[in-house]
XYZ file of C-alpha atoms in Angstrom:
401
model
C 103.569 183.794 54.595
C 104.051 180.129 55.287
C 100.990 178.196 56.207
C 101.153 174.993 58.195
C 100.586 172.052 55.894
C 98.560 169.182 57.244
C 99.594 165.709 56.207
C 96.878 163.603 54.638
C 97.143 159.858 55.262
C 97.301 157.669 52.222
C 94.142 155.823 51.313
C 94.168 152.067 50.955
C 92.507 150.535 47.952
C 90.689 147.205 48.020
C 93.773 145.354 46.808
C 95.897 147.035 49.468
C 93.405 146.170 52.202
C 93.352 142.499 51.178
C 97.144 142.436 50.885
C 97.690 143.933 54.323
C 94.890 141.891 55.908
C 96.309 138.592 54.642
C 99.864 139.196 55.890
C 99.231 137.548 59.234
C 97.503 134.572 57.610
C 100.282 133.890 55.126
C 102.895 133.975 57.851
C 101.172 131.448 60.120
C 99.444 128.831 57.899
C 99.155 126.132 60.588
C 97.455 128.499 63.002
C 95.088 129.558 60.216
C 94.079 125.955 59.550
C 93.473 125.167 63.199
C 91.537 128.397 63.816
C 89.390 128.022 60.712
C 88.656 124.392 61.562
C 86.202 125.310 64.303
C 84.176 127.522 61.970
C 84.380 124.919 59.192
C 82.987 122.171 61.435
C 80.157 124.394 62.675
C 79.143 125.587 59.203
C 79.506 122.103 57.686
C 77.279 120.602 60.359
C 74.692 123.351 59.922
C 74.609 122.921 56.136
C 74.476 119.139 56.461
C 71.623 119.241 58.997
C 69.573 121.584 56.824
C 70.474 119.772 53.606
C 69.741 116.278 54.901
C 66.467 117.440 56.437
C 65.443 119.213 53.214
C 66.454 116.163 51.170
C 64.368 113.865 53.374
C 61.374 116.197 53.212
C 61.696 116.504 49.430
C 61.734 112.715 49.113
C 58.740 112.455 51.431
C 56.795 115.084 49.493
C 57.679 113.371 46.229
C 56.387 110.109 47.680
C 53.203 111.850 48.835
C 52.707 113.274 45.351
C 53.123 109.783 43.909
C 50.812 107.926 46.271
C 48.424 110.848 46.744
C 46.715 112.294 49.785
C 43.167 111.613 48.607
C 42.783 108.127 50.074
C 40.609 107.286 53.072
C 40.311 103.967 54.915
C 37.165 102.557 56.507
C 37.575 100.000 59.298
C 35.145 98.379 61.738
C 34.917 100.096 65.085
C 33.712 98.961 68.488
C 30.025 98.734 69.258
C 28.773 101.121 71.934
C 26.246 98.521 73.049
C 28.198 95.267 73.262
C 31.742 96.630 73.329
C 32.748 94.130 70.651
C 34.198 94.856 67.239
C 31.489 95.154 64.620
C 31.635 93.734 61.105
C 31.521 95.755 57.930
C 28.728 94.636 55.593
C 29.629 92.440 52.643
C 28.502 95.137 50.192
C 30.684 97.832 51.787
C 32.900 98.204 48.709
C 30.015 98.697 46.301
C 28.328 101.109 48.723
C 31.477 103.216 49.026
C 32.004 103.153 45.270
C 28.526 104.633 44.766
C 29.342 107.811 46.730
C 29.583 110.894 44.524
C 33.252 111.812 44.107
C 34.699 108.355 44.827
C 36.895 107.263 41.932
C 38.209 103.897 43.200
C 37.284 101.505 45.996
C 38.857 98.253 47.189
C 38.913 96.043 50.252
C 40.866 93.620 52.399
C 39.237 90.848 54.382
C 41.015 89.158 57.264
C 40.843 85.350 57.396
C 40.957 84.069 60.957
C 42.754 80.849 61.841
C 44.712 80.630 58.583
C 48.473 81.181 58.375
C 51.025 80.950 55.614
C 54.211 78.878 55.775
C 57.123 78.196 53.486
C 56.176 74.514 53.448
C 53.911 72.034 55.221
C 56.824 70.933 57.409
C 57.116 74.276 59.239
C 55.706 74.197 62.815
C 52.323 75.934 63.002
C 53.559 78.165 65.821
C 56.097 79.866 63.525
C 53.685 82.175 61.725
C 56.234 84.943 61.161
C 53.610 87.574 61.894
C 52.168 87.254 58.382
C 48.430 87.820 57.988
C 46.378 85.964 55.372
C 43.811 88.282 53.785
C 41.364 88.289 50.903
C 41.871 91.161 48.450
C 39.661 92.625 45.760
C 41.057 92.957 42.270
C 41.064 96.758 42.484
C 43.266 96.904 45.604
C 46.600 97.437 43.861
C 45.259 100.244 41.687
C 43.514 101.937 44.621
C 46.675 101.820 46.735
C 48.765 102.855 43.706
C 50.999 99.886 44.324
C 53.430 98.238 41.965
C 54.818 94.754 41.524
C 58.414 93.919 42.364
C 57.991 90.480 40.803
C 55.259 88.725 38.869
C 51.659 89.886 38.472
C 48.543 90.833 40.414
C 45.242 89.106 41.105
C 42.535 89.219 38.444
C 39.196 87.557 37.688
C 40.890 84.512 36.197
C 43.569 83.637 38.766
C 41.761 85.115 41.794
C 39.456 82.107 42.091
C 42.271 79.542 42.255
C 44.854 78.678 44.979
C 47.059 81.622 44.114
C 48.571 84.299 46.332
C 50.338 87.659 46.086
C 52.828 88.429 48.862
C 53.524 91.792 50.446
C 57.091 93.051 50.451
C 57.822 92.115 54.083
C 55.892 88.840 53.893
C 57.989 87.634 50.954
C 61.191 88.390 52.855
C 60.044 86.497 55.937
C 59.058 83.478 53.850
C 62.221 83.561 51.767
C 60.268 83.959 48.509
C 62.233 85.834 45.862
C 60.211 85.357 42.687
C 56.836 84.370 41.325
C 56.070 80.734 40.563
C 57.189 79.468 43.954
C 54.721 77.870 46.364
C 53.649 78.458 49.964
C 51.494 76.392 52.320
C 48.137 77.828 53.464
C 45.241 76.011 55.016
C 45.703 72.430 53.880
C 47.193 72.996 50.431
C 49.936 74.752 48.492
C 49.251 78.124 46.872
C 51.217 79.381 43.886
C 52.875 82.799 44.329
C 51.660 85.078 41.529
C 53.840 88.034 42.486
C 55.487 90.185 45.150
C 54.438 93.767 45.867
C 56.729 96.725 46.354
C 56.388 98.492 49.750
C 53.158 100.457 50.256
C 53.721 103.518 52.499
C 49.997 104.178 52.908
C 49.111 100.573 53.703
C 51.895 98.952 55.763
C 49.462 96.221 56.818
C 49.573 94.915 53.239
C 53.370 94.647 53.319
C 53.176 91.853 55.889
C 50.229 90.031 54.309
C 49.585 87.129 51.967
C 46.784 88.217 49.632
C 44.341 85.784 48.076
C 41.592 86.594 45.557
C 38.164 87.402 47.049
C 36.468 84.374 45.478
C 39.465 82.094 45.958
C 39.603 82.951 49.658
C 35.948 81.971 50.061
C 36.436 78.719 48.135
C 39.731 77.489 49.577
C 40.072 79.200 52.965
C 36.536 79.643 54.256
C 36.468 83.444 54.009
C 33.102 84.827 55.191
C 33.037 87.784 52.770
C 33.097 90.592 55.361
C 35.821 93.203 54.614
C 38.037 94.356 57.463
C 39.286 97.455 55.620
C 37.838 99.412 52.710
C 40.113 101.802 50.780
C 38.773 104.558 48.561
C 40.236 107.226 46.313
C 38.213 110.349 45.675
C 38.733 113.546 43.723
C 41.035 115.968 45.554
C 38.275 118.539 45.982
C 35.843 115.915 47.321
C 37.922 114.306 50.072
C 36.253 116.178 52.936
C 32.755 115.651 51.581
C 33.356 111.943 51.008
C 34.805 111.552 54.484
C 31.613 112.944 55.999
C 29.535 110.397 54.072
C 31.601 107.227 54.467
C 30.482 106.066 57.902
C 26.788 106.699 57.210
C 27.026 104.957 53.849
C 28.814 101.848 55.112
C 26.641 101.427 58.192
C 23.502 103.615 58.021
C 22.023 102.128 61.201
C 25.084 102.761 63.372
C 27.640 105.081 61.701
C 29.486 105.545 65.011
C 30.561 101.902 64.816
C 32.698 102.708 61.754
C 36.177 104.262 61.845
C 37.395 106.476 58.999
C 41.083 107.441 58.803
C 43.491 109.230 56.487
C 46.756 107.216 56.258
C 48.627 110.109 54.618
C 48.353 112.082 57.875
C 51.122 109.925 59.342
C 53.521 110.912 56.552
C 52.569 114.575 56.917
C 53.209 114.381 60.656
C 56.555 112.739 59.966
C 57.572 115.622 57.702
C 56.533 118.148 60.370
C 58.439 116.311 63.118
C 61.592 116.153 60.985
C 61.379 119.904 60.433
C 61.010 120.546 64.175
C 63.941 118.238 64.958
C 66.082 120.056 62.383
C 65.277 123.387 64.070
C 66.508 121.971 67.376
C 69.733 120.765 65.786
C 70.267 124.184 64.176
C 70.082 125.754 67.635
C 72.796 123.401 68.847
C 74.921 124.199 65.804
C 74.623 127.900 66.692
C 76.469 127.076 69.915
C 79.184 125.322 67.891
C 79.562 128.405 65.695
C 79.843 130.587 68.800
C 82.661 128.397 70.077
C 84.386 128.713 66.698
C 83.995 132.493 66.854
C 85.593 132.588 70.308
C 88.503 130.590 68.916
C 89.008 133.111 66.105
C 88.819 136.026 68.571
C 91.456 134.363 70.742
C 93.685 133.840 67.692
C 93.351 137.487 66.709
C 94.213 138.716 70.217
C 97.362 136.594 70.199
C 98.175 137.885 66.721
C 97.939 141.488 67.930
C 100.261 140.777 70.845
C 102.804 139.044 68.616
C 102.775 141.785 65.976
C 103.192 144.875 68.143
C 106.402 145.733 66.350
C 104.613 145.648 62.993
C 101.811 147.808 64.387
C 104.296 150.316 65.796
C 106.161 150.580 62.476
C 102.977 151.115 60.512
C 101.799 153.810 62.915
C 105.207 155.478 62.770
C 105.056 155.570 58.976
C 101.686 157.286 59.008
C 99.029 154.564 59.171
C 95.930 155.786 60.950
C 94.087 154.000 63.710
C 91.260 153.343 61.276
C 93.641 151.603 58.890
C 95.020 149.443 61.691
C 91.489 148.500 62.753
C 90.582 147.718 59.149
C 93.641 145.508 58.760
C 92.769 143.247 61.660
C 89.038 143.160 60.926
C 89.813 142.087 57.351
C 92.246 139.482 58.661
C 89.521 138.099 60.942
C 87.034 138.084 58.066
C 89.451 136.232 55.810
C 90.150 133.702 58.553
C 86.479 132.994 59.231
C 85.681 133.172 55.503
C 88.131 130.359 54.751
C 86.545 128.230 57.440
C 83.044 129.089 56.259
C 83.824 128.264 52.633
C 85.317 124.916 53.626
C 82.265 124.266 55.827
C 79.791 124.968 53.014
C 81.649 122.610 50.675
C 81.863 119.850 53.281
C 78.206 120.257 54.270
C 77.028 120.129 50.661
C 79.214 117.077 50.043
C 77.788 115.286 53.087
C 74.246 116.048 51.904
C 75.035 114.746 48.420
C 76.482 111.501 49.794
C 73.431 110.972 52.006
C 71.021 111.616 49.131
C 72.904 109.343 46.745
C 73.105 106.499 49.256
C 69.312 106.460 49.757
C 68.367 107.360 46.179
C 66.738 110.632 47.199
C 66.770 113.978 45.372
C 69.699 116.121 46.539
C 68.182 119.261 48.007
C 70.204 122.129 49.490
C 68.146 125.268 50.228
C 69.687 128.509 48.978
C 68.891 130.160 52.288
C 71.038 127.600 54.096
C 74.089 128.413 51.981
C 73.425 132.143 52.247
C 72.877 131.773 55.986
C 76.162 129.924 56.351
C 78.046 132.643 54.490
C 76.240 135.356 56.455
C 76.987 133.658 59.769
C 80.636 133.389 58.769
C 80.896 137.097 57.971
C 79.095 138.066 61.165
C 81.345 135.853 63.287
C 84.466 137.165 61.550
C 83.447 140.777 62.121
C 82.521 140.303 65.778
C 85.588 138.187 66.513
C 87.918 140.772 64.973
C 86.459 143.941 66.502
C 88.066 143.799 69.946
C 91.551 142.791 68.714
C 91.331 145.457 65.992
C 90.381 148.196 68.465
C 93.132 147.064 70.831
C 95.696 147.173 68.043
C 94.555 150.642 66.915
C 94.837 152.086 70.434
C 98.388 150.845 70.918
C 100.827 153.854 71.027
C 103.550 153.531 68.376
C 106.422 154.238 70.808
C 105.169 151.667 73.299
C 104.667 149.094 70.547
C 108.235 149.587 69.280
C 109.706 149.678 72.768
C 108.119 146.431 73.981
C 109.177 144.221 71.080
């Protein structure tokens, strides 16, 4: 008795699936490049945005680790009674240094009516926005500053007509090295050195700093500090902050302002992260546009290859195999664009980091997210064309070619 034998469709191995799925790509290389370009641009931009943001934050955190977040600044406030700015007492530095937990203390003292010029022939109105201030010997160490040129103030040179210039002040005066002279008051001062930029004390960058005793002798400094800087142990910052105002001015602590300059850098890091999130949302739109482009390419590919689809169905290929072929083709197309995008994005991040001397940082999740987004876009873009190709009757496909 003869039994009806059912034909079993051949199974495609992984190599066969990749071979069949890449047929359409190999036959139309220019279309592949143009279609993958949209995905590549979207992924590259996404990787670059994340990478550049992460690189900037890493550099900022490294700078915060270097300069520390345990510094507080005491400045004179406004009197509730008179409405005028109060003065800090002359012994403010020693009072702050006596607080339990304070490791370093230093001060700046503004000198009114004195400006610095490149020479005595410069008009007095051209001050260049440079402040002349008295500085204690411990200021550089407290601010964790460093010298770009020359040396710092000490007990020996701080009592003579000598000055240290902030980074911006030196540029405005055209001073490039120590040993040069500048005009202050009614005499020339010798430049001892030039400071590197100080992120936590930008007011020092645009200042000409004279020794505490030298400022009193040569410039009429009254000895009242206008800013006191202190470094405390990391676990004592909050406790010290609560004591600073009452220690500096016990009679009227509300007339004293206490601030944390590192908060500005922390806020900057947070704002950069928020801005990066906004840009990532915009890049999602770009990826969506790229996905629509791939879907359009796949639909056109199905229409152009009806004869191929009809032949494969006639020779026994199942609808599932036809769907798999076009989904794989879409995945390969988006995968090529995604791979190119990851490489371009990483390259852009590396160039940016190298140009600014920052540590190159590319989060693993960004690369994984780019690859994942590529696969998701490829799958979604290829589903409709694949289903349409699988539903095409073999006779109609062969007849309409």
